[in-house]
Amino acid sequence: MLVIVVENAPPRLRGRLAVWLLEIRAGVYVGNYSTKAREHIWSHVEAGIEAGNAVMAWRANNEAGFDFTTLGSNRRTPVEIDGAKLVSFLPPPEDSREEV
C-alpha cells in the first residue's frame, strides 16, 4: 500500500499523481506499487512540489509495519528514536504567535 498526501501542490503535480494513484480525498492519493515504481512516483513529487509539502507512507517490513518520508516545509518532521520513526512537532513560526 502506498499513500501520498500533498498540500499546496500545483495542479499539474496533482494531475500527474492522479495518473498513477486514486485520489480518495483532496490531496490524498493511494495505490499499490513496487519499490521502483514508488521511487519513480516520488521523484515526480520532488520535482513538482514547488512551495507545497508532501508526505509518502508505504508498507515496510519493520516493527511499525510502515515507513514514511516527507518533503517541503511543515511543522511535522520525522525523527528516529531508538530505531522507531516518530513525528515531532516544531514550534509555530514567530510571526504566527499571538502576543500576550
PDB file of C-alpha atoms in Angstrom, residues 7 53-55 68-79 86-91:
ATOM      1  CA  GLU A   7      -0.743  20.292   0.481  1.00  0.00           C
ATOM      2  CA  ASN A  53       4.646  19.937   1.050  1.00  0.00           C
ATOM      3  CA  ALA A  54       4.109  16.200   0.840  1.00  0.00           C
ATOM      4  CA  VAL A  55       4.325  13.002   2.840  1.00  0.00           C
ATOM      5  CA  PHE A  68       7.306   7.326   5.537  1.00  0.00           C
ATOM      6  CA  THR A  69       9.178  10.299   4.153  1.00  0.00           C
ATOM      7  CA  THR A  70       8.333  13.983   3.944  1.00  0.00           C
ATOM      8  CA  LEU A  71       9.136  16.851   1.619  1.00  0.00           C
ATOM      9  CA  GLY A  72       8.706  20.606   1.955  1.00  0.00           C
ATOM     10  CA  SER A  73       8.056  22.894   4.874  1.00  0.00           C
ATOM     11  CA  ASN A  74       5.751  21.537   7.570  1.00  0.00           C
ATOM     12  CA  ARG A  75       5.565  21.691  11.382  1.00  0.00           C
ATOM     13  CA  ARG A  76       5.567  17.890  11.490  1.00  0.00           C
ATOM     14  CA  THR A  77       9.022  16.457  10.977  1.00  0.00           C
ATOM     15  CA  PRO A  78      10.167  12.830  11.171  1.00  0.00           C
ATOM     16  CA  VAL A  79      12.617  11.860  13.911  1.00  0.00           C
ATOM     17  CA  LEU A  86       8.141   9.153  15.024  1.00  0.00           C
ATOM     18  CA  VAL A  87       6.786  12.608  14.235  1.00  0.00           C
ATOM     19  CA  SER A  88       7.916  15.714  16.109  1.00  0.00           C
ATOM     20  CA  PHE A  89       6.034  18.996  16.056  1.00  0.00           C
ATOM     21  CA  LEU A  90       8.086  22.137  15.538  1.00  0.00           C
ATOM     22  CA  PRO A  91       7.023  25.334  17.313  1.00  0.00           C
TER      23      PRO A  91
END
